[in-house]
Amino acid sequence: GQQVMQIPQYQHVQEGEDFTTYCNSSTTLSNIQWYKQRPGGHPVFLIQLVKSGEVKKQKRLTFQFGEAKKNSSLHITATQTTDVGTYFCAGRDSGYSTLTFGKGTMLLVSP
Amino acid sequence: NAGVTQTPKFQVLKTGQSMTLQCAQDMNHNSMYWYRQDPGMGLRLIYYSASEGTTDKGEVPNGYNVSRLNKREFSLRLESAAPSQTSVYFCASNLHQEDGYTFGSGTRLTVV
């Protein structure tokens, strides 16, 4: 079945440093979504990417979808303590109707 | 606008007991989902309902049953709880299957 891998599992940065998490799928995806989960909270939808090579920005967050639609990345510029949480990617295989989540990258930001 | 409401928020069960986790959404969404989240395992799909009147198995359906009671409500039942079902359970919904999910705040279940 479809597998979605995320790296790194964990990253600890100083406030102001940049952060990137990568997502790789074993199959070509029809679209990919990104979620953020604060400690003790629930996942919150951030964005969806659909087109090959697509790049979207939300303030300090930049999301990319690979040309082959098998990988994606989330880059945070100049992290803040409010960025703390776990970031999940979730891919939808062309042949399936549900999302497969990666295991997430936990981000810790020290002031 | 409440979004997705899950009850209860916390529950402790003894092995072999049964219980039903409730989920309701007030966004007129068509599709609803049940996920479990375990440390280091991410979110795994248990069951989903693409539309009212339909349910389908996800990645980890064993030991669970679901009911799509109406368009708003989607319940998850554990008939005979096992310690391996200790987890955080999230309900989610979306208007169309290709949309982003709105998650509930979760039910933290411990089976002893």
PDB file of C-alpha atoms in Angstrom:
ATOM      1  CA  GLY A   1       0.000   0.000   0.000  1.00  0.00           C
ATOM      2  CA  GLN A   2       0.861   3.643  -0.146  1.00  0.00           C
ATOM      3  CA  GLN A   3       3.570   4.842   2.263  1.00  0.00           C
ATOM      4  CA  VAL A   4       4.430   8.410   3.203  1.00  0.00           C
ATOM      5  CA  MET A   5       7.748   9.032   4.921  1.00  0.00           C
ATOM      6  CA  GLN A   6       8.721  12.207   6.721  1.00  0.00           C
ATOM      7  CA  ILE A   7      12.131  13.404   7.828  1.00  0.00           C
ATOM      8  CA  PRO A   8      13.430  14.424  10.240  1.00  0.00           C
ATOM      9  CA  GLN A   9      11.384  12.903  13.067  1.00  0.00           C
ATOM     10  CA  TYR A  10      12.435  15.659  15.400  1.00  0.00           C
ATOM     11  CA  GLN A  11      14.223  19.000  15.209  1.00  0.00           C
ATOM     12  CA  HIS A  12      15.229  21.466  17.877  1.00  0.00           C
ATOM     13  CA  VAL A  13      16.123  24.979  16.706  1.00  0.00           C
ATOM     14  CA  GLN A  14      16.870  28.339  18.243  1.00  0.00           C
ATOM     15  CA  GLU A  15      14.296  31.027  17.662  1.00  0.00           C
ATOM     16  CA  GLY A  16      15.116  32.830  14.430  1.00  0.00           C
ATOM     17  CA  GLU A  17      16.643  29.802  12.704  1.00  0.00           C
ATOM     18  CA  ASP A  18      15.024  28.238   9.667  1.00  0.00           C
ATOM     19  CA  PHE A  19      13.353  24.813   9.632  1.00  0.00           C
ATOM     20  CA  THR A  20      12.512  22.362   6.862  1.00  0.00           C
ATOM     21  CA  THR A  21      10.636  19.067   6.909  1.00  0.00           C
ATOM     22  CA  TYR A  22      10.530  16.693   3.958  1.00  0.00           C
ATOM     23  CA  CYS A  23       7.881  14.270   2.847  1.00  0.00           C
ATOM     24  CA  ASN A  24       8.346  11.395   0.387  1.00  0.00           C
ATOM     25  CA  SER A  25       5.729   9.066  -1.038  1.00  0.00           C
ATOM     26  CA  SER A  26       6.200   5.564  -2.407  1.00  0.00           C
ATOM     27  CA  THR A  27       3.643   6.366  -5.124  1.00  0.00           C
ATOM     28  CA  THR A  28       2.678   9.345  -7.265  1.00  0.00           C
ATOM     29  CA  LEU A  29       0.227  11.543  -5.411  1.00  0.00           C
ATOM     30  CA  SER A  30      -2.842  13.326  -6.695  1.00  0.00           C
ATOM     31  CA  ASN A  31      -2.402  15.937  -3.983  1.00  0.00           C
ATOM     32  CA  ILE A  32      -0.668  16.485  -0.671  1.00  0.00           C
ATOM     33  CA  GLN A  33      -1.833  18.276   2.437  1.00  0.00           C
ATOM     34  CA  TRP A  34       0.019  19.676   5.437  1.00  0.00           C
ATOM     35  CA  TYR A  35      -1.225  19.825   9.020  1.00  0.00           C
ATOM     36  CA  LYS A  36       0.096  21.279  12.267  1.00  0.00           C
ATOM     37  CA  GLN A  37      -0.591  19.777  15.676  1.00  0.00           C
ATOM     38  CA  ARG A  38       0.293  21.730  18.790  1.00  0.00           C
ATOM     39  CA  PRO A  39       1.313  19.720  21.888  1.00  0.00           C
ATOM     40  CA  GLY A  40      -1.818  18.207  23.412  1.00  0.00           C
ATOM     41  CA  GLY A  41      -3.942  19.477  20.544  1.00  0.00           C
ATOM     42  CA  HIS A  42      -5.485  18.189  17.371  1.00  0.00           C
ATOM     43  CA  PRO A  43      -4.210  18.423  13.768  1.00  0.00           C
ATOM     44  CA  VAL A  44      -5.105  21.636  11.985  1.00  0.00           C
ATOM     45  CA  PHE A  45      -5.185  21.825   8.198  1.00  0.00           C
ATOM     46  CA  LEU A  46      -2.620  24.239   6.752  1.00  0.00           C
ATOM     47  CA  ILE A  47      -2.636  23.837   2.986  1.00  0.00           C
ATOM     48  CA  GLN A  48      -3.170  21.559   0.011  1.00  0.00           C
ATOM     49  CA  LEU A  49      -0.898  21.275  -3.038  1.00  0.00           C
ATOM     50  CA  VAL A  50      -2.221  19.783  -6.244  1.00  0.00           C
ATOM     51  CA  LYS A  51      -0.054  20.760  -9.193  1.00  0.00           C
ATOM     52  CA  SER A  52       3.367  19.411 -10.115  1.00  0.00           C
ATOM     53  CA  GLY A  53       6.069  21.870  -8.975  1.00  0.00           C
ATOM     54  CA  GLU A  54       3.558  23.986  -7.072  1.00  0.00           C
ATOM     55  CA  VAL A  55       4.864  26.443  -4.480  1.00  0.00           C
ATOM     56  CA  LYS A  56       2.599  28.171  -1.973  1.00  0.00           C
ATOM     57  CA  LYS A  57       3.422  30.602   0.808  1.00  0.00           C
ATOM     58  CA  GLN A  58       1.683  31.458   4.049  1.00  0.00           C
ATOM     59  CA  LYS A  59       3.612  34.272   5.752  1.00  0.00           C
ATOM     60  CA  ARG A  60       6.845  32.582   6.919  1.00  0.00           C
ATOM     61  CA  LEU A  61       5.801  29.117   5.690  1.00  0.00           C
ATOM     62  CA  THR A  62       6.675  27.901   2.181  1.00  0.00           C
ATOM     63  CA  PHE A  63       5.224  24.680   0.817  1.00  0.00           C
ATOM     64  CA  GLN A  64       6.518  22.884  -2.266  1.00  0.00           C
ATOM     65  CA  PHE A  65       5.233  19.932  -4.280  1.00  0.00           C
ATOM     66  CA  GLY A  66       7.812  18.071  -6.321  1.00  0.00           C
ATOM     67  CA  GLU A  67       7.804  17.883 -10.086  1.00  0.00           C
ATOM     68  CA  ALA A  68       7.145  14.148  -9.994  1.00  0.00           C
ATOM     69  CA  LYS A  69       4.405  14.620  -7.364  1.00  0.00           C
ATOM     70  CA  LYS A  70       6.130  12.143  -5.053  1.00  0.00           C
ATOM     71  CA  ASN A  71       7.688  14.547  -2.582  1.00  0.00           C
ATOM     72  CA  SER A  72       6.956  17.752  -0.757  1.00  0.00           C
ATOM     73  CA  SER A  73       8.547  20.096   1.722  1.00  0.00           C
ATOM     74  CA  LEU A  74       7.573  22.670   4.309  1.00  0.00           C
ATOM     75  CA  HIS A  75      10.055  25.425   5.085  1.00  0.00           C
ATOM     76  CA  ILE A  76       9.653  27.872   7.954  1.00  0.00           C
ATOM     77  CA  THR A  77      11.760  31.022   7.823  1.00  0.00           C
ATOM     78  CA  ALA A  78      12.925  32.603  11.071  1.00  0.00           C
ATOM     79  CA  THR A  79      11.118  30.281  13.466  1.00  0.00           C
ATOM     80  CA  GLN A  80       9.182  31.633  16.422  1.00  0.00           C
ATOM     81  CA  THR A  81       8.156  29.883  19.638  1.00  0.00           C
ATOM     82  CA  THR A  82       4.605  29.814  18.306  1.00  0.00           C
ATOM     83  CA  ASP A  83       5.799  27.432  15.563  1.00  0.00           C
ATOM     84  CA  VAL A  84       6.296  24.647  18.124  1.00  0.00           C
ATOM     85  CA  GLY A  85       4.357  21.502  17.275  1.00  0.00           C
ATOM     86  CA  THR A  86       4.314  18.485  15.015  1.00  0.00           C
ATOM     87  CA  TYR A  87       3.964  18.990  11.283  1.00  0.00           C
ATOM     88  CA  PHE A  88       2.338  16.228   9.278  1.00  0.00           C
ATOM     89  CA  CYS A  89       2.166  15.725   5.562  1.00  0.00           C
ATOM     90  CA  ALA A  90      -0.654  13.615   4.169  1.00  0.00           C
ATOM     91  CA  GLY A  91      -0.847  12.304   0.644  1.00  0.00           C
ATOM     92  CA  ARG A  92      -3.684  11.094  -1.453  1.00  0.00           C
ATOM     93  CA  ASP A  93      -2.879   8.369  -3.960  1.00  0.00           C
ATOM     94  CA  SER A  94      -4.578   8.764  -7.302  1.00  0.00           C
ATOM     95  CA  GLY A  95      -6.244   5.407  -6.794  1.00  0.00           C
ATOM     96  CA  TYR A  96      -7.480   6.005  -3.255  1.00  0.00           C
ATOM     97  CA  SER A  97      -9.938   8.403  -1.725  1.00  0.00           C
ATOM     98  CA  THR A  98      -8.412   8.771   1.752  1.00  0.00           C
ATOM     99  CA  LEU A  99      -5.269  10.433   3.034  1.00  0.00           C
ATOM    100  CA  THR A 100      -2.182   8.589   4.218  1.00  0.00           C
ATOM    101  CA  PHE A 101      -0.376  10.555   6.898  1.00  0.00           C
ATOM    102  CA  GLY A 102       3.347  10.666   7.473  1.00  0.00           C
ATOM    103  CA  LYS A 103       4.566  10.134  11.027  1.00  0.00           C
ATOM    104  CA  GLY A 104       5.262  13.820  11.431  1.00  0.00           C
ATOM    105  CA  THR A 105       8.185  16.060  12.332  1.00  0.00           C
ATOM    106  CA  MET A 106       8.208  17.447  15.843  1.00  0.00           C
ATOM    107  CA  LEU A 107       9.600  20.981  15.998  1.00  0.00           C
ATOM    108  CA  LEU A 108      10.878  22.479  19.214  1.00  0.00           C
ATOM    109  CA  VAL A 109      11.901  26.145  19.242  1.00  0.00           C
ATOM    110  CA  SER A 110      13.991  27.548  22.075  1.00  0.00           C
ATOM    111  CA  PRO A 111      13.792  31.290  22.812  1.00  0.00           C
TER     112      PRO A 111
ATOM    113  CA  ASN B   1     -19.859  27.263  15.048  1.00  0.00           C
ATOM    114  CA  ALA B   2     -18.624  24.219  16.988  1.00  0.00           C
ATOM    115  CA  GLY B   3     -16.991  22.340  14.065  1.00  0.00           C
ATOM    116  CA  VAL B   4     -16.301  18.721  15.012  1.00  0.00           C
ATOM    117  CA  THR B   5     -17.300  17.707  18.541  1.00  0.00           C
ATOM    118  CA  GLN B   6     -16.046  14.507  20.157  1.00  0.00           C
ATOM    119  CA  THR B   7     -17.236  12.936  23.383  1.00  0.00           C
ATOM    120  CA  PRO B   8     -15.936  11.905  25.804  1.00  0.00           C
ATOM    121  CA  LYS B   9     -12.597  13.719  26.005  1.00  0.00           C
ATOM    122  CA  PHE B  10     -11.070  11.133  28.355  1.00  0.00           C
ATOM    123  CA  GLN B  11     -12.002   7.544  29.161  1.00  0.00           C
ATOM    124  CA  VAL B  12     -10.491   4.653  31.106  1.00  0.00           C
ATOM    125  CA  LEU B  13     -11.792   1.174  30.323  1.00  0.00           C
ATOM    126  CA  LYS B  14     -11.056  -2.240  31.695  1.00  0.00           C
ATOM    127  CA  THR B  15     -10.056  -4.965  29.265  1.00  0.00           C
ATOM    128  CA  GLY B  16     -13.167  -6.515  27.756  1.00  0.00           C
ATOM    129  CA  GLN B  17     -15.461  -3.554  28.360  1.00  0.00           C
ATOM    130  CA  SER B  18     -17.266  -1.900  25.492  1.00  0.00           C
ATOM    131  CA  MET B  19     -17.826   1.727  24.685  1.00  0.00           C
ATOM    132  CA  THR B  20     -18.860   4.089  21.920  1.00  0.00           C
ATOM    133  CA  LEU B  21     -16.989   7.212  20.952  1.00  0.00           C
ATOM    134  CA  GLN B  22     -19.259   9.916  19.635  1.00  0.00           C
ATOM    135  CA  CYS B  23     -18.511  12.430  16.882  1.00  0.00           C
ATOM    136  CA  ALA B  24     -20.749  15.144  15.474  1.00  0.00           C
ATOM    137  CA  GLN B  25     -20.085  17.916  12.978  1.00  0.00           C
ATOM    138  CA  ASP B  26     -22.212  20.958  12.248  1.00  0.00           C
ATOM    139  CA  MET B  27     -20.575  22.034   8.965  1.00  0.00           C
ATOM    140  CA  ASN B  28     -22.836  19.966   6.675  1.00  0.00           C
ATOM    141  CA  HIS B  29     -19.812  17.924   5.648  1.00  0.00           C
ATOM    142  CA  ASN B  30     -20.362  14.811   3.561  1.00  0.00           C
ATOM    143  CA  SER B  31     -17.385  12.692   4.637  1.00  0.00           C
ATOM    144  CA  MET B  32     -16.297  11.674   8.111  1.00  0.00           C
ATOM    145  CA  TYR B  33     -13.302   9.742   9.405  1.00  0.00           C
ATOM    146  CA  TRP B  34     -11.947   8.040  12.495  1.00  0.00           C
ATOM    147  CA  TYR B  35      -8.190   8.038  13.137  1.00  0.00           C
ATOM    148  CA  ARG B  36      -6.074   6.772  15.985  1.00  0.00           C
ATOM    149  CA  GLN B  37      -2.806   8.400  16.975  1.00  0.00           C
ATOM    150  CA  ASP B  38      -0.078   6.519  18.790  1.00  0.00           C
ATOM    151  CA  PRO B  39       3.396   7.825  19.699  1.00  0.00           C
ATOM    152  CA  GLY B  40       5.740   7.508  16.745  1.00  0.00           C
ATOM    153  CA  MET B  41       3.005   6.083  14.512  1.00  0.00           C
ATOM    154  CA  GLY B  42       1.357   9.179  13.158  1.00  0.00           C
ATOM    155  CA  LEU B  43      -2.337   9.086  12.307  1.00  0.00           C
ATOM    156  CA  ARG B  44      -3.821   5.827  11.106  1.00  0.00           C
ATOM    157  CA  LEU B  45      -7.251   5.547   9.540  1.00  0.00           C
ATOM    158  CA  ILE B  46      -9.656   3.166  11.252  1.00  0.00           C
ATOM    159  CA  TYR B  47     -12.899   3.662   9.312  1.00  0.00           C
ATOM    160  CA  TYR B  48     -14.420   6.328   7.160  1.00  0.00           C
ATOM    161  CA  SER B  49     -17.764   7.301   5.718  1.00  0.00           C
ATOM    162  CA  ALA B  50     -17.575   8.958   2.328  1.00  0.00           C
ATOM    163  CA  SER B  51     -21.229   9.948   2.493  1.00  0.00           C
ATOM    164  CA  GLU B  52     -24.295   9.356   4.611  1.00  0.00           C
ATOM    165  CA  GLY B  53     -25.239   5.693   4.464  1.00  0.00           C
ATOM    166  CA  THR B  54     -21.804   4.349   3.552  1.00  0.00           C
ATOM    167  CA  THR B  55     -18.855   3.169   5.635  1.00  0.00           C
ATOM    168  CA  ASP B  56     -15.526   1.630   4.658  1.00  0.00           C
ATOM    169  CA  LYS B  57     -12.540   0.126   6.403  1.00  0.00           C
ATOM    170  CA  GLY B  58      -9.309   1.988   6.715  1.00  0.00           C
ATOM    171  CA  GLU B  59      -5.822   0.813   7.557  1.00  0.00           C
ATOM    172  CA  VAL B  60      -6.507  -0.540  11.083  1.00  0.00           C
ATOM    173  CA  PRO B  61     -10.212  -1.577  11.391  1.00  0.00           C
ATOM    174  CA  ASN B  62      -9.840  -4.719  13.515  1.00  0.00           C
ATOM    175  CA  GLY B  63     -11.578  -4.485  16.883  1.00  0.00           C
ATOM    176  CA  TYR B  64     -13.769  -1.537  15.854  1.00  0.00           C
ATOM    177  CA  ASN B  65     -17.167  -0.914  14.338  1.00  0.00           C
ATOM    178  CA  VAL B  66     -18.717   2.313  13.113  1.00  0.00           C
ATOM    179  CA  SER B  67     -22.135   3.772  12.476  1.00  0.00           C
ATOM    180  CA  ARG B  68     -22.962   6.768  10.316  1.00  0.00           C
ATOM    181  CA  LEU B  69     -26.128   7.634  12.204  1.00  0.00           C
ATOM    182  CA  ASN B  70     -27.014  10.581   9.959  1.00  0.00           C
ATOM    183  CA  LYS B  71     -25.123  13.239   8.056  1.00  0.00           C
ATOM    184  CA  ARG B  72     -23.924  14.892  11.275  1.00  0.00           C
ATOM    185  CA  GLU B  73     -22.924  11.928  13.413  1.00  0.00           C
ATOM    186  CA  PHE B  74     -20.348   9.163  13.046  1.00  0.00           C
ATOM    187  CA  SER B  75     -19.719   6.897  16.023  1.00  0.00           C
ATOM    188  CA  LEU B  76     -16.906   4.441  16.738  1.00  0.00           C
ATOM    189  CA  ARG B  77     -17.565   1.375  18.878  1.00  0.00           C
ATOM    190  CA  LEU B  78     -15.132  -0.851  20.708  1.00  0.00           C
ATOM    191  CA  GLU B  79     -16.968  -4.095  21.458  1.00  0.00           C
ATOM    192  CA  SER B  80     -14.328  -5.660  23.713  1.00  0.00           C
ATOM    193  CA  ALA B  81     -11.563  -3.234  24.566  1.00  0.00           C
ATOM    194  CA  ALA B  82      -7.941  -4.409  24.613  1.00  0.00           C
ATOM    195  CA  PRO B  83      -4.832  -2.658  25.985  1.00  0.00           C
ATOM    196  CA  SER B  84      -3.587  -2.339  22.381  1.00  0.00           C
ATOM    197  CA  GLN B  85      -6.485   0.051  21.782  1.00  0.00           C
ATOM    198  CA  THR B  86      -5.057   2.564  24.234  1.00  0.00           C
ATOM    199  CA  SER B  87      -4.647   5.602  22.027  1.00  0.00           C
ATOM    200  CA  VAL B  88      -5.870   9.058  21.150  1.00  0.00           C
ATOM    201  CA  TYR B  89      -8.821   8.893  18.775  1.00  0.00           C
ATOM    202  CA  PHE B  90      -9.598  11.712  16.382  1.00  0.00           C
ATOM    203  CA  CYS B  91     -12.704  12.223  14.340  1.00  0.00           C
ATOM    204  CA  ALA B  92     -12.442  14.366  11.211  1.00  0.00           C
ATOM    205  CA  SER B  93     -14.714  15.553   8.444  1.00  0.00           C
ATOM    206  CA  ASN B  94     -14.635  17.328   5.106  1.00  0.00           C
ATOM    207  CA  LEU B  95     -17.169  18.589   2.631  1.00  0.00           C
ATOM    208  CA  HIS B  96     -15.683  16.779  -0.355  1.00  0.00           C
ATOM    209  CA  GLN B  97     -13.238  13.894  -0.130  1.00  0.00           C
ATOM    210  CA  GLU B  98     -10.453  15.914  -1.757  1.00  0.00           C
ATOM    211  CA  ASP B  99     -10.711  18.772   0.765  1.00  0.00           C
ATOM    212  CA  GLY B 100      -8.659  19.330   3.893  1.00  0.00           C
ATOM    213  CA  TYR B 101      -9.896  17.722   7.079  1.00  0.00           C
ATOM    214  CA  THR B 102     -11.378  19.437  10.118  1.00  0.00           C
ATOM    215  CA  PHE B 103     -10.449  17.453  13.205  1.00  0.00           C
ATOM    216  CA  GLY B 104     -12.174  17.190  16.547  1.00  0.00           C
ATOM    217  CA  SER B 105     -10.251  17.718  19.773  1.00  0.00           C
ATOM    218  CA  GLY B 106      -9.823  13.979  20.355  1.00  0.00           C
ATOM    219  CA  THR B 107     -10.688  11.274  22.878  1.00  0.00           C
ATOM    220  CA  ARG B 108      -7.872  10.001  25.053  1.00  0.00           C
ATOM    221  CA  LEU B 109      -8.645   6.337  25.781  1.00  0.00           C
ATOM    222  CA  THR B 110      -6.756   4.116  28.197  1.00  0.00           C
ATOM    223  CA  VAL B 111      -7.519   0.411  28.420  1.00  0.00           C
ATOM    224  CA  VAL B 112      -6.174  -1.292  31.538  1.00  0.00           C
TER     225      VAL B 112
END
